[in-house]
Coordinates of C-alpha atoms in Angstrom, one line a residue:
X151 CA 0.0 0.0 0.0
X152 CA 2.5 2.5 0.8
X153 CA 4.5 1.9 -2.6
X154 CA 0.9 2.6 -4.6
X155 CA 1.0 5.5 -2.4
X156 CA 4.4 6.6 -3.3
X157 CA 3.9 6.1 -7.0
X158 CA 0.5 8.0 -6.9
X159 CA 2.4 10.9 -5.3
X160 CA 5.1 10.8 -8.0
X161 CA 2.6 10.6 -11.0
X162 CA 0.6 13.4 -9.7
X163 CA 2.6 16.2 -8.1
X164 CA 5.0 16.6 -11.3
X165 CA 1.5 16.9 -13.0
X166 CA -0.3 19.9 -10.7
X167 CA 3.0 21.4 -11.1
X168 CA 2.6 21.7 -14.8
X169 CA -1.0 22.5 -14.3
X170 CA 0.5 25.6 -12.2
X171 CA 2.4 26.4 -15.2
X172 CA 0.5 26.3 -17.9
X173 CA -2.8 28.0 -16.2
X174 CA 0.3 31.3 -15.1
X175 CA 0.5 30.9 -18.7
X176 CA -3.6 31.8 -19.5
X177 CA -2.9 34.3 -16.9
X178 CA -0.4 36.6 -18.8
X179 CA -1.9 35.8 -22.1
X180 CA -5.0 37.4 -21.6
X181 CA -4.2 40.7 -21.3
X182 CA -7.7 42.0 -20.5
X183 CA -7.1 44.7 -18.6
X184 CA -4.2 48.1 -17.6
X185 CA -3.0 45.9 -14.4
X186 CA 0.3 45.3 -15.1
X187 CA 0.5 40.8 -14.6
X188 CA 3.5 41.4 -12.3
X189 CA 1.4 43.8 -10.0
X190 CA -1.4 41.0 -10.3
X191 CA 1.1 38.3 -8.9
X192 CA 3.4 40.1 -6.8
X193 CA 3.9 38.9 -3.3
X194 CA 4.9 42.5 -2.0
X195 CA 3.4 43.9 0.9
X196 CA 0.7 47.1 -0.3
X197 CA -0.3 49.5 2.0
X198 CA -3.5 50.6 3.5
X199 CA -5.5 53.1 1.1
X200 CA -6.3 56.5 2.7
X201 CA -10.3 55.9 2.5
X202 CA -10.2 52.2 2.8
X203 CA -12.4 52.2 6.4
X204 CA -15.1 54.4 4.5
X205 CA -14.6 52.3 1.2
X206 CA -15.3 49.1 3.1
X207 CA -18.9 49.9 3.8
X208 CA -19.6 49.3 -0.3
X209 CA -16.4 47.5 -0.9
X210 CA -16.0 45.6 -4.2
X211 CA -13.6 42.0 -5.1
X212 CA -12.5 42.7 -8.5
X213 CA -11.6 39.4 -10.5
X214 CA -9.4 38.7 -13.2
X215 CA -7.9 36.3 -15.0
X216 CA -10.7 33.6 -14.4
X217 CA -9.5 30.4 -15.4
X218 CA -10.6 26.6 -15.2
X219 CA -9.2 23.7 -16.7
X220 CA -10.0 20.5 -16.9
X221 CA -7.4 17.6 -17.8
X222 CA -8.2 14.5 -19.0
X223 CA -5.6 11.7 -19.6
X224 CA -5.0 10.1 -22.8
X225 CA -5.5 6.7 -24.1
X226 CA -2.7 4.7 -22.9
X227 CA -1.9 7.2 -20.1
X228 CA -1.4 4.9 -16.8
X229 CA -0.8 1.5 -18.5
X230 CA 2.9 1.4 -17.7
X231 CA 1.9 2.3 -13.7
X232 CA -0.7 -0.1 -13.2
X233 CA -3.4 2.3 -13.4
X234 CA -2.6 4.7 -10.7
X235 CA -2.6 8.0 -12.9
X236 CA -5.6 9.5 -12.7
X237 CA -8.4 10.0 -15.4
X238 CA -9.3 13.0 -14.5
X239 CA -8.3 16.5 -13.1
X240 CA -9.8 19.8 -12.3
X241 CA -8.4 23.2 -11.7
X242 CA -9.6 26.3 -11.1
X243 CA -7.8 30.1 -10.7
X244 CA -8.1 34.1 -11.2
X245 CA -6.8 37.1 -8.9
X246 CA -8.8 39.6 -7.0
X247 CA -8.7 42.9 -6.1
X248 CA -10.6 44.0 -3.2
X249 CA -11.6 47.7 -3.8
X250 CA -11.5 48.7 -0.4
X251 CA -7.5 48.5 -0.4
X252 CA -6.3 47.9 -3.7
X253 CA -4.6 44.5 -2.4
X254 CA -4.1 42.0 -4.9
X255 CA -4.3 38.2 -4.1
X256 CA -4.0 34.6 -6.6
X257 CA -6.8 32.0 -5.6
X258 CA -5.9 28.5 -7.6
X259 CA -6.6 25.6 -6.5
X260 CA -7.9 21.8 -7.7
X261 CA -11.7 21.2 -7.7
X262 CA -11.5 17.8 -6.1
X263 CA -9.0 15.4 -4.8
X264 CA -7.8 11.8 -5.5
X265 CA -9.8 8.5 -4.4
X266 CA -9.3 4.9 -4.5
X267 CA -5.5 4.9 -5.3
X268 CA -4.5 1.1 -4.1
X269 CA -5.1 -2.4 -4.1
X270 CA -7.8 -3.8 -5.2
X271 CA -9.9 -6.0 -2.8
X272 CA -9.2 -9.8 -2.9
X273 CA -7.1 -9.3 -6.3
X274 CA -3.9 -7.3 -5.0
X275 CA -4.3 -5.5 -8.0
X276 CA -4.1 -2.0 -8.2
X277 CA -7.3 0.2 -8.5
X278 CA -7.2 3.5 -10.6
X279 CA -7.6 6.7 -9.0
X280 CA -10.9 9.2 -9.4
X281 CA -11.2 12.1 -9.5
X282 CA -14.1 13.4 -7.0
X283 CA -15.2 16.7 -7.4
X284 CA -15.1 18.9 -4.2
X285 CA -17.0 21.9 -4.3
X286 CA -15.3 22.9 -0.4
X287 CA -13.7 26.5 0.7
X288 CA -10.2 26.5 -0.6
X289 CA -7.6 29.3 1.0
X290 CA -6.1 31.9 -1.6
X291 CA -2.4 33.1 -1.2
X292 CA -2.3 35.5 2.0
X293 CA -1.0 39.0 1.6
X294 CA 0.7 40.8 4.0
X295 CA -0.2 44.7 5.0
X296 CA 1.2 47.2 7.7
X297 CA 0.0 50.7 9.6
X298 CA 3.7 51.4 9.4
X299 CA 4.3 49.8 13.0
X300 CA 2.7 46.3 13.0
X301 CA 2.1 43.6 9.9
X302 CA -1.2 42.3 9.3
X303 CA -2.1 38.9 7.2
X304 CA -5.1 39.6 4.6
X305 CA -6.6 36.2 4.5
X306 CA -9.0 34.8 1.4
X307 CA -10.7 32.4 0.6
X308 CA -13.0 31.2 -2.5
X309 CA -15.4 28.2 -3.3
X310 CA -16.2 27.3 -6.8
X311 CA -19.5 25.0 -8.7
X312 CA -18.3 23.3 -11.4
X313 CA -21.4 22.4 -12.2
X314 CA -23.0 25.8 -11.7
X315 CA -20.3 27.8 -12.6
X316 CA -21.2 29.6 -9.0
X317 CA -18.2 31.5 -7.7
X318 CA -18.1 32.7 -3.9
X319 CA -14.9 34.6 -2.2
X320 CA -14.4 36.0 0.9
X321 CA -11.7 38.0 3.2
X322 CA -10.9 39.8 5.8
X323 CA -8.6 42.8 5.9
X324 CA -7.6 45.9 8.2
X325 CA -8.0 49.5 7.9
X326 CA -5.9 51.3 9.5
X327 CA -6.5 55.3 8.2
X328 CA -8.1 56.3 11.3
X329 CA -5.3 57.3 13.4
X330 CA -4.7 55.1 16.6
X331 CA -7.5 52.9 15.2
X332 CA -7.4 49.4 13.6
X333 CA -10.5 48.2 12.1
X334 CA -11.0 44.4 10.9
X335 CA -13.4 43.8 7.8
X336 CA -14.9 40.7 6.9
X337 CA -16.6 40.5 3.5
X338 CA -18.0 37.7 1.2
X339 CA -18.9 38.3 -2.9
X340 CA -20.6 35.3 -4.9
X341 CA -21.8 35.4 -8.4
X342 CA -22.2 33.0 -11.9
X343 CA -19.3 33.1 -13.7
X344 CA -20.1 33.3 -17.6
X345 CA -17.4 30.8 -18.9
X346 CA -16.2 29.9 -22.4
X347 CA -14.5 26.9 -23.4
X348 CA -11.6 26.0 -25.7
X349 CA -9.3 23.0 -26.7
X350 CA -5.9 23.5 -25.2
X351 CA -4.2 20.9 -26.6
X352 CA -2.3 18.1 -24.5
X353 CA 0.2 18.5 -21.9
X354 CA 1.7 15.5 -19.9
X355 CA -0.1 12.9 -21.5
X356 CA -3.4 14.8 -20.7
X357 CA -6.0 16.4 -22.8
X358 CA -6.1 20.1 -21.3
X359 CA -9.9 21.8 -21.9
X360 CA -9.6 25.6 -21.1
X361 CA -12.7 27.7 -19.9
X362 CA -12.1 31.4 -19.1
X363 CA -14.5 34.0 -17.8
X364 CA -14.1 37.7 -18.6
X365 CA -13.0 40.5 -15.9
X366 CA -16.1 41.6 -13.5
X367 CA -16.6 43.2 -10.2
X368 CA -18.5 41.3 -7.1
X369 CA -19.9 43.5 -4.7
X370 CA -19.4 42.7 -1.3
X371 CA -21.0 41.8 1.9
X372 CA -19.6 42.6 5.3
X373 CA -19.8 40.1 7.9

């Protein structure tokens, strides 16, 4: 069991890894709007706007660069690994601006996990791995923010129906233009995502299906 394990960790890390790759790839080549891509993924810290306590009130998550794909293997793909690869899997990713701050953030993430990866009962043979969609809160990359004297972690988070092409984020960040006061916001946005779909061609023995979703603005809901 722990071999099967091994091999299934082997076959599909290398594979998410290119799934990372080729999806930063959609990122940068739809240039569909003035943000620069390298102040869309930037990790730097970005400070607090001046109005951002009285923006939060009718704050806004700006998305961009929505992008799902969905990779299915090829024939043959698996044979020489007793089946472990798995048939199918499911990514999904975009960045978002919360209009309260300006902060960027990257949400990507799988739609589902692995199943079933192992022997196969009363045969010792191996049984293929599923994919099994999981339609769970998944956390985004955290950013970091500052009132000049202390450093504050912008956590967010997003939830997305494959089958309903429903899209729900949430966060919570700080204000801090009131001086001597820090103010915690909690806000969720959800919407239907209007997604086309085209062939992307194969990548590591999978069949790659990209759907993309143009630029739109969620407005938000304090908690």
């Amino acid at each position: 069991m722990k071999t099967l394990r091994n091999s299934l960790f082997r076959i599909t890390l290398p594979l998410f890894s290119l799934i990372g790759e080729s999806q930063a790839l959609i990122h940068l080549s739809h240039n569909r709007n003035t943000t620069p891509p390298d102040a869309v993924l930037s990790p730097q810290s970005v400070a607090g706007t001046s109005d951002c306590a009285a923006a939060s009130a009718n704050a806004t998550f700006r998305l961009s660069f929505v992008s799902y794909g969905n990779y299915t293997a090829l024939p043959g793909q698996g044979e020489d690994d007793g089946g472990l690869a798995p048939r199918q899997l499911m990514s999904m990713s975009f960045a978002v601006a919360n209009g309260a701050n300006g902060v960027y953030t990257i949400c990507a993430f799988p739609l589902g996990h692995l199943s079933g990866a192992g022997a196969g009962a009363g045969t010792g043979e191996p049984e293929p791995a599923t994919w099994v969609d999981d339609a769970s809160w998944q956390a985004c990359a955290d950013r970091r923010d500052s009132d000049g004297k202390h450093r504050f972690t912008i956590a967010t988070g997003a939830v997305f129906n494959r089958a309903e092409r429903f899209l729900a984020v949430n966060q919570t960040w700080f204000c801090h233009d009131d001086v001597g006061r820090l103010v915690a916001y909690t806000g969720i946005a959800n919407g239907s995502l209007t997604m086309g779909c085209v062939d992307g061609g194969e990548l590591g023995g999978y069949h790659v299906e990209n759907c993309t979703a143009p630029d739109g603005t969620l407005p938000v809901t304090l908690l």
